[in-house]
């Protein structure tokens, strides 16, 4: 009997079937993770009276459309435009990151050129630079370019990421065989041709992962958009939501109706691409 | 590379001089040759150039230029001041109570958020590391906070921690803490506001860190656990004695990551203010963080030079703290080297 016990304990955790307690704790974790989102919906669908009573409301009300209509009709918040702006910014940034980072990742992974090791080390080092610290100077640079208050100011700093280059390089090293690249070259393919016809098809899963992570991160960005876009007619959705919460009397059912609308696209992405996002984060961890 | 090929001569290899080449052929050869050499030699640089150019212009240059700005009088509302300020901005920093208060708050919130966050992430990861039904769904589920905009979740928590009708006080009241007659004012003092903000940070990042740990846990060789079982180590002991030391590099990585992130906390303290635009972090700066103070100094007081000096101070602080945390974690998590 003790031998059997030892056999069970000696199994690696990932081979040990989860017991009831594991499921219970995980279920509690899920509850903790999902509750604020659920409660966001509750507040977004309630009227003022429902929010001013104890115990607090725990089921959604029926005022969602009323609240949403109010959010969209507020004069100086530009909520509808802000959703479009966020979509533009996130899409452009994502497309650019995917293209430039896969290009550079391919070069670092498969091409031989002088200085490639040093330059790659530089990319890795920049991973740890907190670029929020250059934000004052970035504002001045954007001022000189005349871009402050426009979407360009938000798009430009996001166009490439060190993480993207790093992630793409890792993926290409592991999935694109050298022989395939070599034989294509022997057949007369140029480097760009190899990129387009061999590398791109092979890295589709990695593009999905990086694309999702980039889109989510860009959509959620707040500090820099707030600095450069606040007070203009072109806020991103995060700036618009914070505008809803500004002033002396904040009406939370409106704020959270706006917040909810700005969160839905990401919930949809998690629902569809959750597997990819999980993969991206876990693969990103093993590299380090 | 045979001459029987009808297709264009591959530029991939030095074409051997062939008999009967016309001058036109030769010209074509050299043109191809040049194209090939260009492609081999310079194309890699062209491919990495966009990254380096864009990173330099919008990433590195601002960071360096920040140093110049910090030595200048750069007030958006008063361009008449002398150009250079020397070290004025820095000496002002030393005596600035707001700065020290913000630093104190930042560290307080940082401790309250990082330590529980990483410990709980470890627990969640070890649960996720079991053989689970619907494995993927659990993993996706813990990412709900990760994809939720901080702006949105902070708004929910703002209501959650409101004094009169907040759910936090109501729930605590059930356990006899506070209660409806004597509700906790989460925005009135440092400790309570720090706890509220740390809760938001913990909520956001536990799942993400858990997945990082999980990834590392799955690469631990299985036979290590067999040896542990022979020593009679229980599950809890295994987690601390085997799993944690084995995933130490990732633990260090998350410690550094949350140091960098935690010391730059901005959105949560910003939107916890009942008026999200004032950037004071409470009536008396109870929870104003440095990143928030930088924003206030730069874009409310319009003193960019001083804000730049503060950014540099924060940068140095992050470097030092990240270094200390690295050493500490290295010791605690059982690294021998």
Coordinates of C-alpha atoms in Angstrom, one line a residue:
Chain A
X1 CA 0.0 0.0 0.0
X2 CA 2.8 2.4 0.9
X3 CA 4.4 1.4 -2.4
X4 CA 1.3 2.4 -4.3
X5 CA 1.2 5.7 -2.5
X6 CA 4.8 6.3 -3.3
X7 CA 4.0 5.5 -6.9
X8 CA 1.2 8.1 -7.0
X9 CA 3.3 10.8 -5.3
X10 CA 6.2 10.1 -7.5
X11 CA 4.3 10.9 -10.6
X12 CA 5.0 14.3 -12.1
X13 CA 2.2 16.8 -11.3
X14 CA 1.1 16.9 -14.9
X15 CA 0.4 13.2 -14.8
X16 CA -1.5 13.3 -11.6
X17 CA -5.2 13.6 -12.2
X18 CA -6.6 16.7 -10.5
X19 CA -8.7 16.0 -7.4
X20 CA -11.8 17.7 -6.1
X21 CA -9.8 20.4 -4.2
X22 CA -7.9 21.4 -7.3
X23 CA -11.1 21.9 -9.3
X24 CA -12.6 23.8 -6.4
X25 CA -9.7 26.2 -6.1
X26 CA -9.5 26.7 -9.8
X27 CA -13.2 27.4 -9.9
X28 CA -12.7 30.0 -7.2
X29 CA -9.9 31.5 -9.2
X30 CA -12.2 31.7 -12.2
X31 CA -14.9 33.3 -10.2
X32 CA -12.3 35.9 -8.9
X33 CA -11.2 36.5 -12.5
X34 CA -14.6 36.8 -14.1
X35 CA -16.4 38.7 -11.3
X36 CA -15.3 42.2 -12.2
X37 CA -16.4 41.6 -15.8
X38 CA -19.7 40.3 -14.7
X39 CA -20.2 43.2 -12.3
X40 CA -19.3 45.6 -15.0
X41 CA -22.2 44.2 -17.0
X42 CA -24.5 44.5 -13.9
X43 CA -23.7 48.2 -13.4
X44 CA -23.9 48.9 -17.1
X45 CA -27.4 47.6 -17.3
X46 CA -28.7 49.2 -14.1
X47 CA -30.3 52.5 -13.3
X48 CA -29.2 54.9 -10.6
X49 CA -31.6 53.5 -8.0
X50 CA -30.3 50.0 -8.4
X51 CA -26.8 51.2 -7.7
X52 CA -27.7 53.1 -4.6
X53 CA -28.9 50.3 -2.4
X54 CA -27.5 47.6 -0.1
X55 CA -27.0 44.8 -0.6
X56 CA -25.7 45.7 -4.0
X57 CA -27.4 44.6 -7.2
X58 CA -26.1 41.2 -8.4
X59 CA -28.2 40.6 -11.5
X60 CA -28.1 42.6 -14.7
X61 CA -30.9 45.2 -15.1
X62 CA -32.7 46.2 -18.3
X63 CA -31.3 49.7 -18.8
X64 CA -28.3 48.7 -21.0
X65 CA -29.6 50.4 -24.1
X66 CA -30.6 53.6 -22.2
X67 CA -27.1 53.8 -20.8
X68 CA -25.4 53.0 -24.1
X69 CA -27.5 55.7 -25.8
X70 CA -26.4 58.2 -23.2
X71 CA -22.8 57.3 -23.7
X72 CA -22.9 57.7 -27.4
X73 CA -24.8 61.0 -27.3
X74 CA -22.5 62.8 -24.9
X75 CA -21.1 65.8 -26.7
X76 CA -17.5 66.0 -25.8
X77 CA -16.6 62.4 -25.3
X78 CA -16.7 61.3 -29.0
X79 CA -17.4 57.7 -28.0
X80 CA -18.4 56.3 -31.4
X81 CA -15.4 58.0 -33.0
X82 CA -13.1 56.7 -30.3
X83 CA -14.1 53.1 -31.1
X84 CA -13.2 53.6 -34.7
X85 CA -10.0 55.3 -33.7
X86 CA -9.0 52.4 -31.5
X87 CA -9.8 50.0 -34.3
X88 CA -7.6 52.0 -36.7
X89 CA -4.7 52.4 -34.3
X90 CA -4.7 48.7 -33.2
X91 CA -5.1 47.4 -36.7
X92 CA -2.3 49.5 -38.2
X93 CA 0.0 48.8 -35.3
X94 CA -0.7 45.0 -35.5
X95 CA -0.2 44.8 -39.2
X96 CA 3.1 46.8 -39.0
X97 CA 4.4 44.7 -36.1
X98 CA 3.6 41.5 -37.9
X99 CA 5.3 42.6 -41.1
X100 CA 8.4 44.3 -39.8
X101 CA 9.0 41.9 -36.9
X102 CA 8.7 38.8 -39.0
X103 CA 11.0 40.4 -41.6
X104 CA 13.7 41.2 -39.0
X105 CA 13.1 37.9 -37.2
X106 CA 13.7 36.0 -40.5
X107 CA 16.9 37.9 -41.1
X108 CA 18.2 37.2 -37.6
X109 CA 17.1 33.5 -37.8
X110 CA 18.3 32.4 -41.2
X111 CA 20.5 35.0 -42.9
X112 CA 24.2 35.4 -42.3
X113 CA 25.4 39.0 -42.1
X114 CA 28.1 40.8 -40.2
X115 CA 27.1 42.1 -36.8
X116 CA 23.9 39.9 -36.6
X117 CA 24.8 38.6 -33.1
X118 CA 25.6 42.0 -31.7
X119 CA 22.4 43.5 -33.2
X120 CA 20.3 40.6 -31.9
X121 CA 21.8 41.1 -28.4
X122 CA 20.8 44.7 -28.7
X123 CA 17.2 43.7 -29.5
X124 CA 17.1 41.4 -26.4
X125 CA 18.5 44.2 -24.2
X126 CA 15.8 46.7 -25.4
X127 CA 13.2 44.2 -24.2
X128 CA 13.8 45.4 -20.7
X129 CA 13.9 49.1 -21.3
X130 CA 10.8 50.7 -19.8
X131 CA 9.9 53.1 -22.6
X132 CA 7.4 54.9 -20.5
X133 CA 10.4 56.7 -19.0
X134 CA 11.0 58.6 -22.3
X135 CA 7.4 59.8 -22.4
X136 CA 8.2 63.5 -21.7
X137 CA 10.8 63.6 -24.5
X138 CA 8.4 61.6 -26.8
X139 CA 5.8 64.3 -26.3
X140 CA 8.4 66.9 -27.3
X141 CA 9.5 64.9 -30.4
X142 CA 5.8 64.5 -31.4
X143 CA 5.3 68.2 -30.9
X144 CA 8.2 69.0 -33.3
X145 CA 6.7 66.6 -35.8
X146 CA 3.3 68.2 -35.3
X147 CA 1.8 64.9 -34.5
X148 CA 0.5 65.5 -31.0
X149 CA -3.3 65.2 -30.9
X150 CA -3.4 63.0 -33.9
X151 CA -3.6 59.2 -34.2
X152 CA -0.2 59.2 -35.8
X153 CA 1.3 60.1 -32.4
X154 CA -0.2 56.9 -31.0
X155 CA 0.5 54.7 -33.9
X156 CA 4.2 55.6 -34.6
X157 CA 5.7 54.4 -31.3
X158 CA 3.9 51.0 -31.6
X159 CA 5.0 50.1 -35.1
X160 CA 7.7 47.7 -34.0
X161 CA 8.4 45.8 -30.8
X162 CA 11.5 44.1 -29.6
X163 CA 9.4 41.3 -28.3
X164 CA 8.0 40.8 -31.8
X165 CA 11.4 40.5 -33.4
X166 CA 12.5 38.1 -30.6
X167 CA 9.4 36.0 -30.8
X168 CA 9.5 35.7 -34.6
X169 CA 13.2 34.8 -34.6
X170 CA 12.7 32.0 -32.1
X171 CA 9.8 30.7 -34.0
X172 CA 11.5 30.8 -37.4
X173 CA 14.7 29.2 -36.0
X174 CA 12.6 26.3 -34.8
X175 CA 10.2 25.8 -37.7
X176 CA 11.8 26.8 -40.9
X177 CA 14.4 24.2 -42.0
X178 CA 17.7 25.6 -43.3
X179 CA 17.6 23.1 -46.2
X180 CA 14.3 24.6 -47.4
X181 CA 15.8 28.1 -47.5
X182 CA 18.9 26.8 -49.2
X183 CA 17.2 24.8 -51.9
X184 CA 14.9 27.8 -52.7
X185 CA 18.0 29.9 -53.1
X186 CA 19.6 27.3 -55.4
X187 CA 16.4 27.6 -57.5
X188 CA 17.1 31.3 -57.8
X189 CA 14.8 32.7 -55.2
X190 CA 15.7 36.1 -53.8
X191 CA 15.6 36.7 -50.1
X192 CA 12.3 38.4 -50.3
X193 CA 10.9 35.6 -52.4
X194 CA 12.0 33.1 -49.7
X195 CA 10.3 35.3 -47.1
X196 CA 7.1 35.4 -49.0
X197 CA 6.8 31.9 -50.3
X198 CA 8.5 29.8 -47.6
X199 CA 8.8 31.8 -44.3
X200 CA 5.4 33.5 -44.3
X201 CA 3.3 30.3 -44.8
X202 CA 5.4 28.5 -42.1
X203 CA 5.0 31.1 -39.4
X204 CA 1.2 31.6 -39.7
X205 CA 0.6 30.3 -36.2
X206 CA 3.2 32.6 -34.7
X207 CA 1.6 35.5 -36.7
X208 CA -1.7 34.7 -35.1
X209 CA -0.2 34.7 -31.6
X210 CA 1.8 37.9 -32.0
X211 CA -1.1 39.6 -33.8
X212 CA -3.5 38.9 -31.0
X213 CA -1.1 39.9 -28.2
X214 CA -0.2 43.1 -30.1
X215 CA -3.8 44.0 -30.8
X216 CA -4.9 43.5 -27.2
X217 CA -1.9 45.5 -25.8
X218 CA -2.5 48.4 -28.2
X219 CA -6.2 48.6 -27.7
X220 CA -5.7 48.7 -23.9
X221 CA -2.9 51.4 -23.9
X222 CA -3.8 54.4 -21.8
X223 CA -1.1 56.6 -20.5
X224 CA 0.4 57.8 -23.8
X225 CA -2.9 58.1 -25.6
X226 CA -4.2 60.1 -22.7
X227 CA -1.2 62.5 -22.8
X228 CA -1.2 63.1 -26.6
X229 CA -5.0 62.8 -27.4
X230 CA -6.8 64.1 -24.3
X231 CA -8.9 67.1 -25.1
X232 CA -8.9 66.5 -28.8
X233 CA -11.7 65.2 -31.1
X234 CA -9.7 62.0 -31.7
X235 CA -9.6 60.0 -28.5
X236 CA -9.0 56.3 -28.4
X237 CA -11.7 54.3 -26.6
X238 CA -9.6 54.1 -23.4
X239 CA -9.3 57.9 -23.3
X240 CA -13.0 58.3 -24.0
X241 CA -13.9 55.9 -21.1
X242 CA -11.7 57.9 -18.8
X243 CA -13.4 61.1 -20.1
X244 CA -16.7 59.6 -19.0
X245 CA -15.3 59.3 -15.5
X246 CA -14.0 62.9 -15.3
X247 CA -15.8 65.8 -13.7
X248 CA -17.4 66.3 -10.4
X249 CA -20.4 64.0 -10.7
X250 CA -19.4 60.7 -12.3
X251 CA -22.3 58.6 -13.4
X252 CA -21.0 55.1 -13.1
X253 CA -23.6 53.3 -15.1
X254 CA -22.5 55.3 -18.0
X255 CA -18.8 54.9 -17.4
X256 CA -19.2 51.1 -17.2
X257 CA -21.5 50.9 -20.1
X258 CA -18.7 52.6 -22.1
X259 CA -16.1 50.4 -20.5
X260 CA -18.1 47.3 -21.3
X261 CA -18.5 48.2 -25.0
X262 CA -14.7 48.9 -25.2
X263 CA -14.0 45.5 -23.6
X264 CA -16.3 43.4 -25.7
X265 CA -14.0 43.2 -28.8
X266 CA -11.3 41.8 -26.6
X267 CA -13.6 39.3 -25.0
X268 CA -14.5 38.1 -28.4
X269 CA -10.8 37.8 -29.3
X270 CA -10.1 35.8 -26.2
X271 CA -13.1 33.6 -27.0
X272 CA -11.9 32.9 -30.5
X273 CA -8.2 33.1 -30.1
X274 CA -7.7 32.2 -26.4
X275 CA -5.7 29.1 -27.3
X276 CA -3.3 31.2 -29.3
X277 CA -3.0 33.9 -26.6
X278 CA -2.2 31.2 -24.0
X279 CA 0.4 29.7 -26.4
X280 CA 2.0 33.0 -27.0
X281 CA 2.4 33.8 -23.4
X282 CA 3.7 30.3 -22.5
X283 CA 6.1 30.2 -25.4
X284 CA 7.3 33.7 -24.5
X285 CA 8.1 32.4 -21.0
X286 CA 10.3 29.5 -22.0
X287 CA 12.5 31.7 -24.0
X288 CA 13.6 33.7 -21.0
Chain B
X1 CA 23.2 24.7 -62.9
X2 CA 23.1 23.0 -66.2
X3 CA 22.7 24.6 -69.5
X4 CA 19.8 22.5 -70.3
X5 CA 17.6 24.6 -68.1
X6 CA 15.3 26.9 -70.0
X7 CA 14.4 28.9 -67.0
X8 CA 16.3 32.0 -66.1
X9 CA 19.8 31.1 -65.0
X10 CA 19.8 30.9 -61.2
X11 CA 21.7 33.8 -59.7
X12 CA 22.4 31.6 -56.7
X13 CA 25.8 30.4 -57.8
X14 CA 28.6 31.9 -59.7
X15 CA 27.8 31.0 -63.2
X16 CA 30.6 29.1 -64.8
X17 CA 31.9 30.7 -68.0
X18 CA 29.9 29.0 -70.6
X19 CA 30.8 28.6 -74.2
X20 CA 29.1 30.7 -76.8
X21 CA 28.0 33.5 -74.5
X22 CA 26.8 36.5 -76.3
X23 CA 27.7 39.9 -74.9
X24 CA 24.1 40.4 -74.0
X25 CA 24.2 37.2 -72.0
X26 CA 27.2 38.4 -70.2
X27 CA 25.6 41.7 -69.4
X28 CA 22.6 39.9 -68.0
X29 CA 24.9 37.7 -66.0
X30 CA 26.7 40.6 -64.4
X31 CA 23.4 42.3 -63.7
X32 CA 22.1 39.2 -62.1
X33 CA 25.4 38.8 -60.3
X34 CA 25.1 42.2 -58.9
X35 CA 21.5 41.7 -57.8
X36 CA 22.6 38.5 -56.2
X37 CA 25.4 40.1 -54.3
X38 CA 23.2 42.9 -53.2
X39 CA 20.6 40.4 -52.1
X40 CA 23.1 38.4 -50.1
X41 CA 25.0 41.2 -48.6
X42 CA 22.7 44.1 -48.0
X43 CA 19.2 42.6 -48.0
X44 CA 19.5 41.4 -44.4
X45 CA 20.3 44.9 -43.3
X46 CA 17.3 46.3 -45.2
X47 CA 15.1 43.8 -43.5
X48 CA 16.1 44.7 -40.0
X49 CA 16.4 48.4 -40.7
X50 CA 12.7 49.3 -40.1
X51 CA 12.9 47.9 -36.6
X52 CA 16.1 49.7 -35.7
X53 CA 15.1 53.0 -37.3
X54 CA 11.6 53.1 -35.7
X55 CA 13.0 51.9 -32.4
X56 CA 15.6 54.5 -32.4
X57 CA 13.4 57.4 -33.3
X58 CA 10.4 56.6 -31.0
X59 CA 12.1 54.5 -28.3
X60 CA 15.8 55.1 -27.7
X61 CA 16.1 58.7 -28.8
X62 CA 13.3 60.0 -26.5
X63 CA 14.9 58.1 -23.6
X64 CA 18.3 59.8 -24.2
X65 CA 16.7 63.2 -25.1
X66 CA 14.9 63.0 -21.8
X67 CA 18.3 63.6 -20.2
X68 CA 18.7 66.8 -22.1
X69 CA 15.2 68.0 -21.2
X70 CA 15.8 67.3 -17.6
X71 CA 18.7 69.8 -17.6
X72 CA 16.5 72.5 -19.2
X73 CA 13.8 74.9 -18.1
X74 CA 11.0 73.4 -20.2
X75 CA 7.7 74.9 -19.1
X76 CA 4.9 74.8 -21.6
X77 CA 3.3 77.9 -20.0
X78 CA 6.5 80.0 -19.7
X79 CA 8.9 79.8 -22.7
X80 CA 10.8 82.9 -21.5
X81 CA 12.9 81.1 -18.9
X82 CA 16.6 80.6 -19.6
X83 CA 17.3 77.6 -21.8
X84 CA 19.5 75.6 -19.4
X85 CA 18.5 74.9 -15.9
X86 CA 21.6 72.9 -14.9
X87 CA 20.8 70.6 -12.1
X88 CA 18.0 72.8 -10.8
X89 CA 15.4 70.2 -11.6
X90 CA 17.3 67.6 -9.7
X91 CA 18.0 69.6 -6.7
X92 CA 14.3 70.6 -6.5
X93 CA 13.5 66.9 -6.6
X94 CA 15.5 66.2 -3.5
X95 CA 13.4 68.7 -1.4
X96 CA 10.1 67.9 -3.1
X97 CA 7.7 66.4 -0.5
X98 CA 5.3 65.4 -3.3
X99 CA 8.1 63.3 -4.8
X100 CA 9.0 61.5 -1.6
X101 CA 5.3 60.9 -0.8
X102 CA 4.8 59.5 -4.3
X103 CA 7.9 57.3 -3.9
X104 CA 6.6 56.0 -0.6
X105 CA 3.2 55.3 -2.1
X106 CA 4.7 53.6 -5.1
X107 CA 6.7 51.2 -2.9
X108 CA 3.8 50.5 -0.6
X109 CA 1.5 49.6 -3.4
X110 CA 4.3 47.7 -5.1
X111 CA 4.9 45.5 -2.1
X112 CA 1.2 44.9 -1.5
X113 CA 0.8 43.9 -5.1
X114 CA 3.9 42.0 -6.2
X115 CA 4.4 39.6 -3.3
X116 CA 0.8 38.2 -3.1
X117 CA 0.6 38.3 -6.9
X118 CA 3.6 36.1 -7.5
X119 CA 2.8 33.7 -4.7
X120 CA -0.8 33.2 -5.8
X121 CA 0.4 32.9 -9.4
X122 CA 2.6 30.1 -8.2
X123 CA -0.3 28.3 -6.5
X124 CA -2.6 28.7 -9.5
X125 CA 0.2 27.5 -11.8
X126 CA 0.7 24.4 -9.7
X127 CA -3.0 23.7 -9.8
X128 CA -3.1 24.2 -13.6
X129 CA -0.1 21.8 -13.9
X130 CA -2.3 18.9 -12.8
X131 CA -4.0 16.6 -15.4
X132 CA -7.2 18.6 -15.9
X133 CA -10.4 18.1 -17.8
X134 CA -11.0 21.0 -20.3
X135 CA -7.4 22.0 -19.7
X136 CA -7.4 24.8 -22.4
X137 CA -10.5 26.4 -20.9
X138 CA -9.0 26.8 -17.5
X139 CA -5.9 28.4 -19.0
X140 CA -8.0 30.7 -21.2
X141 CA -10.1 31.5 -18.2
X142 CA -7.3 32.8 -16.0
X143 CA -6.4 35.2 -18.8
X144 CA -9.7 37.1 -18.6
X145 CA -8.1 39.8 -16.4
X146 CA -5.1 40.0 -18.7
X147 CA -7.1 41.0 -21.8
X148 CA -9.5 43.3 -19.9
X149 CA -8.4 46.9 -20.3
X150 CA -7.1 48.3 -17.0
X151 CA -9.2 51.4 -17.7
X152 CA -12.3 49.3 -17.6
X153 CA -11.4 47.0 -14.7
X154 CA -10.3 50.0 -12.6
X155 CA -13.7 51.6 -13.1
X156 CA -15.4 48.5 -11.8
X157 CA -13.1 48.4 -8.8
X158 CA -13.7 52.0 -8.2
X159 CA -17.4 51.2 -7.6
X160 CA -16.5 48.1 -5.8
X161 CA -14.5 50.1 -3.2
X162 CA -16.9 53.0 -2.9
X163 CA -17.7 54.0 0.6
X164 CA -21.4 53.9 0.8
X165 CA -22.7 51.4 -1.7
X166 CA -19.6 49.5 -2.6
X167 CA -19.6 45.7 -2.6
X168 CA -16.3 45.5 -0.7
X169 CA -17.7 47.2 2.4
X170 CA -21.0 45.2 2.1
X171 CA -19.1 41.9 1.9
X172 CA -16.8 42.9 4.8
X173 CA -19.9 43.9 6.8
X174 CA -21.1 40.3 6.5
X175 CA -18.0 39.4 8.5
X176 CA -18.5 42.1 11.0
X177 CA -15.8 44.4 9.6
X178 CA -16.9 48.0 9.1
X179 CA -20.5 47.4 8.5
X180 CA -23.2 49.9 7.3
X181 CA -22.8 52.2 10.3
X182 CA -19.1 52.5 10.1
X183 CA -18.1 51.8 6.5
X184 CA -14.4 51.9 5.5
X185 CA -13.5 54.9 3.4
X186 CA -11.1 53.3 0.9
X187 CA -10.0 56.7 -0.4
X188 CA -9.3 58.3 2.9
X189 CA -6.0 57.0 4.0
X190 CA -2.9 55.4 2.6
X191 CA -3.2 51.8 3.7
X192 CA -6.8 51.3 2.5
X193 CA -6.3 53.0 -0.8
X194 CA -3.1 51.0 -1.3
X195 CA -4.9 47.8 -0.6
X196 CA -7.6 48.7 -3.1
X197 CA -5.1 49.5 -5.8
X198 CA -3.0 46.5 -5.0
X199 CA -6.1 44.3 -5.4
X200 CA -6.6 45.7 -8.9
X201 CA -3.0 44.9 -9.8
X202 CA -3.1 41.5 -8.3
X203 CA -6.4 40.7 -10.1
X204 CA -4.9 41.8 -13.4
X205 CA -1.6 39.9 -13.3
X206 CA -2.0 36.6 -11.3
X207 CA -3.3 34.6 -14.3
X208 CA -0.6 35.9 -16.7
X209 CA 2.2 35.1 -14.3
X210 CA 0.6 31.7 -13.6
X211 CA 0.9 30.9 -17.2
X212 CA 4.5 31.9 -17.3
X213 CA 5.2 29.6 -14.3
X214 CA 3.1 26.8 -15.8
X215 CA 5.2 26.9 -19.0
X216 CA 8.3 26.5 -17.0
X217 CA 6.8 23.8 -14.8
X218 CA 6.0 21.7 -17.8
X219 CA 9.6 21.6 -18.9
X220 CA 10.8 20.1 -15.6
X221 CA 11.9 16.5 -16.3
X222 CA 9.4 14.0 -14.8
X223 CA 11.9 11.7 -13.1
X224 CA 12.9 14.5 -10.7
X225 CA 9.5 14.0 -9.0
X226 CA 10.1 10.3 -8.6
X227 CA 13.3 10.9 -6.6
X228 CA 11.4 13.4 -4.4
X229 CA 8.7 10.8 -3.7
X230 CA 11.3 8.4 -2.5
X231 CA 12.4 11.0 0.0
X232 CA 8.8 11.2 1.1
X233 CA 8.2 14.8 0.1
X234 CA 4.5 15.7 0.0
X235 CA 2.9 17.9 -2.7
X236 CA 3.4 21.2 -0.8
X237 CA 7.0 20.3 -0.1
X238 CA 7.6 19.3 -3.7
X239 CA 6.3 22.7 -4.9
X240 CA 8.8 24.5 -2.7
X241 CA 11.7 22.2 -2.8
X242 CA 11.6 21.0 -6.4
X243 CA 9.3 23.0 -8.6
X244 CA 10.3 26.5 -7.5
X245 CA 14.1 26.0 -7.6
X246 CA 13.6 24.3 -11.0
X247 CA 11.7 27.2 -12.5
X248 CA 13.9 29.8 -10.9
X249 CA 14.9 31.6 -14.1
X250 CA 11.2 32.3 -14.9
X251 CA 10.6 33.4 -11.3
X252 CA 13.4 35.9 -11.6
X253 CA 12.0 37.0 -14.9
X254 CA 8.6 37.7 -13.4
X255 CA 10.1 39.5 -10.4
X256 CA 12.0 41.8 -12.8
X257 CA 8.9 42.2 -15.0
X258 CA 6.6 43.1 -12.1
X259 CA 9.3 45.4 -10.6
X260 CA 9.5 47.3 -13.9
X261 CA 5.7 47.3 -14.2
X262 CA 4.8 47.9 -10.6
X263 CA 7.1 50.9 -10.1
X264 CA 5.5 52.6 -13.2
X265 CA 1.9 52.1 -12.0
X266 CA -0.2 54.7 -13.6
X267 CA -3.7 53.8 -14.8
X268 CA -5.0 52.3 -11.6
X269 CA -4.1 55.2 -9.3
X270 CA -5.2 57.7 -12.0
X271 CA -8.7 56.3 -12.3
X272 CA -9.2 55.5 -8.7
X273 CA -9.5 59.2 -8.2
X274 CA -13.2 60.0 -8.3
X275 CA -12.4 62.6 -10.9
X276 CA -10.2 60.8 -13.3
X277 CA -8.6 63.9 -14.7
X278 CA -7.1 65.6 -11.6
X279 CA -4.2 63.2 -11.2
X280 CA -3.7 64.0 -7.5
X281 CA -4.1 60.4 -6.2
X282 CA -6.5 61.3 -3.4
X283 CA -7.3 64.5 -1.7
X284 CA -3.8 64.6 -0.1
X285 CA -1.9 62.4 -2.4
X286 CA -2.7 59.3 -0.4
X287 CA -2.1 57.0 -3.3
X288 CA -0.3 59.2 -5.9
X289 CA 2.4 57.2 -7.6
X290 CA 5.5 58.5 -9.3
X291 CA 4.2 57.8 -12.8
X292 CA 1.1 59.7 -11.8
X293 CA 3.1 62.6 -10.4
X294 CA 5.2 62.8 -13.5
X295 CA 2.0 63.1 -15.5
X296 CA 0.7 65.8 -13.2
X297 CA 3.9 67.8 -13.2
X298 CA 4.3 67.5 -16.9
X299 CA 0.8 68.0 -18.3
X300 CA -1.2 69.7 -15.5
X301 CA 1.6 71.9 -14.1
X302 CA 3.1 72.1 -17.6
X303 CA 6.7 71.7 -16.3
X304 CA 8.2 69.2 -18.7
X305 CA 11.8 69.8 -17.6
X306 CA 11.0 68.8 -14.1
X307 CA 8.9 65.8 -15.2
X308 CA 11.9 64.6 -17.3
X309 CA 14.1 64.9 -14.2
X310 CA 11.6 62.8 -12.3
X311 CA 11.5 60.2 -15.1
X312 CA 15.3 59.8 -14.8
X313 CA 15.0 59.4 -11.0
X314 CA 12.4 56.8 -11.5
X315 CA 14.6 55.0 -14.1
X316 CA 17.4 54.8 -11.6
X317 CA 15.1 53.6 -8.9
X318 CA 13.8 50.9 -11.1
X319 CA 17.3 49.8 -12.0
X320 CA 18.4 49.6 -8.3
X321 CA 15.2 47.9 -7.1
X322 CA 15.3 45.4 -10.0
X323 CA 18.8 44.6 -9.1
X324 CA 18.0 44.1 -5.4
X325 CA 15.0 42.0 -6.2
X326 CA 17.1 39.9 -8.6
X327 CA 19.6 39.1 -5.9
X328 CA 17.0 38.5 -3.2
X329 CA 14.9 36.2 -5.3
X330 CA 17.9 34.4 -6.4
X331 CA 18.8 33.6 -2.8
X332 CA 15.2 32.8 -1.7
X333 CA 14.3 30.6 -4.5
X334 CA 17.2 28.4 -3.9
X335 CA 19.7 29.3 -6.6
X336 CA 23.1 28.2 -5.7
X337 CA 25.1 30.0 -8.3

